[in-house]
């Protein structure tokens, strides 16, 4: 029988490094996490990372920052409804929630704020560019750097280390940012609570482990091999099984699903890529197919929301009013349903065995799938989106190629640069090295020599692995515009 969990242990003030301010309340500790994220440079950079349309000048169109704020609001709504329902049904005490209501909400809000913090420039195309470059070039670069490397070491590299890059994902990169790269005081990054780190983990496997078909939260890697010791420590402290999803991650995921399926469409209307009538007609057609696929006995759910929105907004000539009414009603219904499903399936959620919240209701899942299908067919395929994504793919891949001289350096030469030594004959490498952020260099040195250094990996591989992460940390932390400007600089296109 699965171990019985409670929010008494799941909501914890413990951090990777003990707080310097003793005896603070749980509410204050979790609110501190919220502030640490809000005041971080990585979070602020999201204002210049695209949600769908890179390098967008229209300020009304969402960035990753504004999207994250909307997700945080929806997550807060779901959390509040869960808390109110638990209180009404006299569940708060048995759940261990009494006195933890504010921390519960704080953790959800902060998890929502951070859910996209690891996205590289140009979003999924940036991720794809990183994966492709390492698939093609990493092993050869490693061989150039470590002359005479043995076949056994190559096997270790390919089996354990290389998947961090060949399956690169913004979710896993986000955990690096939160736990290591935001080096404010020391190697613990933002030093968030264990509970906050666990709530961030949408997926629960490292890249070198194959996804299991019956494990829905293994679809993507949730953390890299480089952060696996941190994640295992978090699970242990909170009393979770290794590979178990944290309950509040369900709410973060649902909030993101609700927000992004609507925001992408609203942005397309704002940009004039579609209009309300074309949206409604196409969505109703898609809904019929999705409703049939889901074998719904009553297929009125989405058409009723559309009909009410178009009826109430019929007299208005303002742009987007009917879609706004549809969005408002749809969001309200899905947030209420998500909270209801969280309470009704609480035992399975607590033990990490439930499906994603909105997959537990056929009509609501079919509605989300319909909106996602509409966006795939009518927004993501527009030239505004596709041309910039294609350019972004080449920008990110080219940045890695430009930084290749640093990856093929022998370890002793790179170490000399890190230590500030002057090397003759390495003028290009020195100038490339000077581009690297100082905080990332501190994280690199910690990875090579610090407490989380992998004990069973040969030192030469550990160093090169940390160096490769350093290059990816640099690139993935760039905004869309800075990535373009750096590419133009290194390509000699623009000074």
XYZ file of C-alpha atoms in Angstrom, residues 39-236:
198
model
C 13.414 39.829 -8.533
C 15.558 37.417 -10.547
C 17.139 38.414 -13.851
C 16.131 35.113 -15.467
C 12.451 35.818 -14.835
C 12.694 39.410 -16.102
C 14.293 38.182 -19.330
C 11.057 36.385 -20.168
C 9.654 39.756 -21.251
C 11.812 39.449 -24.394
C 11.202 35.774 -25.084
C 8.359 34.946 -27.415
C 5.236 33.039 -26.540
C 4.450 32.373 -30.226
C 5.700 35.341 -32.260
C 9.442 36.080 -31.826
C 10.768 39.663 -31.990
C 7.229 41.036 -31.755
C 6.909 44.833 -31.559
C 3.204 44.875 -30.677
C 3.220 45.222 -26.878
C -0.291 43.754 -26.636
C 0.988 40.406 -27.921
C 2.174 38.105 -25.152
C 5.734 37.374 -24.189
C 6.736 34.460 -21.958
C 6.619 36.915 -19.060
C 3.017 38.061 -19.557
C 1.957 34.492 -20.278
C 3.564 33.340 -17.019
C 1.732 36.042 -15.088
C -1.573 34.889 -16.561
C -0.778 31.272 -15.716
C 0.025 32.360 -12.162
C -3.353 34.076 -11.824
C -5.223 31.020 -13.100
C -3.187 28.771 -10.797
C -4.115 31.019 -7.872
C -7.818 30.727 -8.768
C -7.639 26.931 -8.889
C -5.724 26.797 -5.589
C -8.258 29.061 -3.852
C -11.172 26.928 -5.087
C -9.416 23.762 -3.892
C -8.889 25.318 -0.446
C -12.495 26.548 -0.210
C -13.890 23.167 -1.290
C -11.652 21.280 1.124
C -12.870 23.515 3.939
C -16.518 23.135 2.957
C -16.188 19.349 2.867
C -14.286 19.265 6.183
C -11.204 17.807 4.505
C -8.639 20.411 5.552
C -7.725 18.713 8.810
C -7.318 15.187 7.406
C -5.274 16.580 4.501
C -2.952 18.430 6.892
C -3.911 21.763 5.336
C -4.937 23.667 8.453
C -2.543 26.599 8.833
C -1.001 25.837 5.428
C -3.589 27.475 3.199
C -1.436 30.503 2.338
C 1.710 28.419 1.659
C -0.391 26.093 -0.541
C -1.482 29.046 -2.667
C 1.980 30.651 -2.668
C 3.668 27.493 -3.935
C 1.164 27.162 -6.779
C 1.549 30.805 -7.817
C 5.340 30.655 -7.823
C 5.421 27.342 -9.694
C 3.234 28.953 -12.361
C 5.477 32.021 -12.544
C 8.539 29.837 -13.139
C 7.101 27.169 -15.442
C 8.649 28.739 -18.597
C 11.792 30.217 -17.052
C 14.074 27.710 -18.793
C 12.832 28.299 -22.323
C 15.682 29.138 -24.734
C 15.364 31.910 -27.332
C 12.852 31.079 -30.069
C 11.101 28.530 -27.859
C 10.681 25.000 -29.156
C 12.763 25.737 -32.242
C 15.586 26.848 -29.953
C 15.273 23.558 -28.069
C 15.346 21.628 -31.333
C 18.440 23.490 -32.540
C 20.354 22.595 -29.351
C 19.346 18.944 -29.636
C 20.338 18.702 -33.281
C 23.730 20.364 -32.845
C 24.741 18.033 -30.009
C 23.445 14.963 -31.831
C 25.690 15.796 -34.780
C 28.760 17.361 -33.184
C 29.118 16.575 -29.472
C 31.059 13.318 -29.669
C 33.574 14.709 -32.170
C 34.047 17.856 -30.070
C 34.627 15.681 -27.002
C 37.270 13.636 -28.864
C 39.063 16.809 -29.962
C 39.095 18.135 -26.418
C 40.143 14.880 -24.719
C 42.832 13.401 -26.946
C 43.076 9.620 -26.765
C 39.767 9.212 -24.957
C 38.912 5.531 -24.416
C 35.909 3.764 -25.895
C 34.627 2.982 -22.389
C 34.566 6.684 -21.560
C 32.755 7.467 -24.807
C 30.151 4.868 -23.798
C 29.672 6.522 -20.382
C 29.378 9.906 -22.070
C 26.743 8.732 -24.543
C 24.812 6.752 -21.967
C 24.626 9.202 -19.058
C 25.776 12.684 -20.077
C 24.991 13.331 -23.733
C 21.187 12.891 -23.300
C 21.136 16.155 -21.282
C 21.751 17.876 -24.622
C 20.302 15.557 -27.278
C 16.936 15.632 -25.465
C 17.357 19.219 -24.234
C 14.147 20.658 -22.810
C 13.250 24.024 -21.301
C 11.645 22.383 -18.282
C 14.920 20.772 -17.224
C 16.871 23.933 -18.039
C 14.482 25.864 -15.793
C 15.499 23.739 -12.829
C 19.169 24.565 -13.507
C 18.304 28.248 -13.459
C 16.400 28.031 -10.179
C 18.857 25.809 -8.325
C 22.258 26.818 -9.743
C 22.513 29.567 -12.337
C 20.934 32.446 -10.398
C 24.100 32.651 -8.306
C 23.162 35.459 -5.918
C 25.135 34.355 -2.849
C 26.397 30.839 -3.447
C 26.033 27.641 -5.454
C 22.404 27.087 -4.418
C 21.005 29.641 -6.870
C 17.717 31.068 -5.625
C 17.808 28.498 -2.794
C 14.079 27.833 -3.013
C 12.273 25.571 -0.568
C 12.187 21.870 -1.371
C 8.421 22.181 -1.820
C 8.821 24.916 -4.411
C 11.388 22.914 -6.357
C 9.107 19.865 -6.333
C 6.130 21.918 -7.537
C 8.193 23.124 -10.496
C 8.765 19.573 -11.754
C 6.167 18.969 -14.438
C 8.020 15.828 -15.539
C 9.811 13.365 -13.294
C 12.580 11.578 -15.196
C 16.156 12.469 -16.206
C 17.095 12.364 -19.921
C 19.161 9.151 -19.761
C 16.124 7.168 -18.527
C 13.690 5.994 -21.196
C 10.074 7.108 -20.794
C 7.656 4.357 -19.780
C 4.388 4.142 -21.699
C 2.240 3.990 -18.575
C 3.952 6.966 -16.897
C 2.327 10.189 -18.219
C 4.817 12.496 -16.481
C 7.797 10.940 -18.229
C 6.889 12.228 -21.682
C 9.810 14.672 -21.485
C 12.835 14.948 -19.207
C 12.005 17.082 -16.170
C 15.570 17.518 -14.936
C 19.048 16.901 -16.269
C 21.577 14.358 -15.007
C 23.446 17.388 -13.665
C 20.563 18.212 -11.259
C 19.535 14.657 -10.413
C 21.159 14.723 -6.932
C 19.163 17.845 -6.055
C 15.881 16.315 -7.211
C 16.512 13.083 -5.312
C 17.295 15.085 -2.174
C 14.034 17.037 -2.586
C 11.964 13.873 -3.012
C 13.597 12.289 0.029
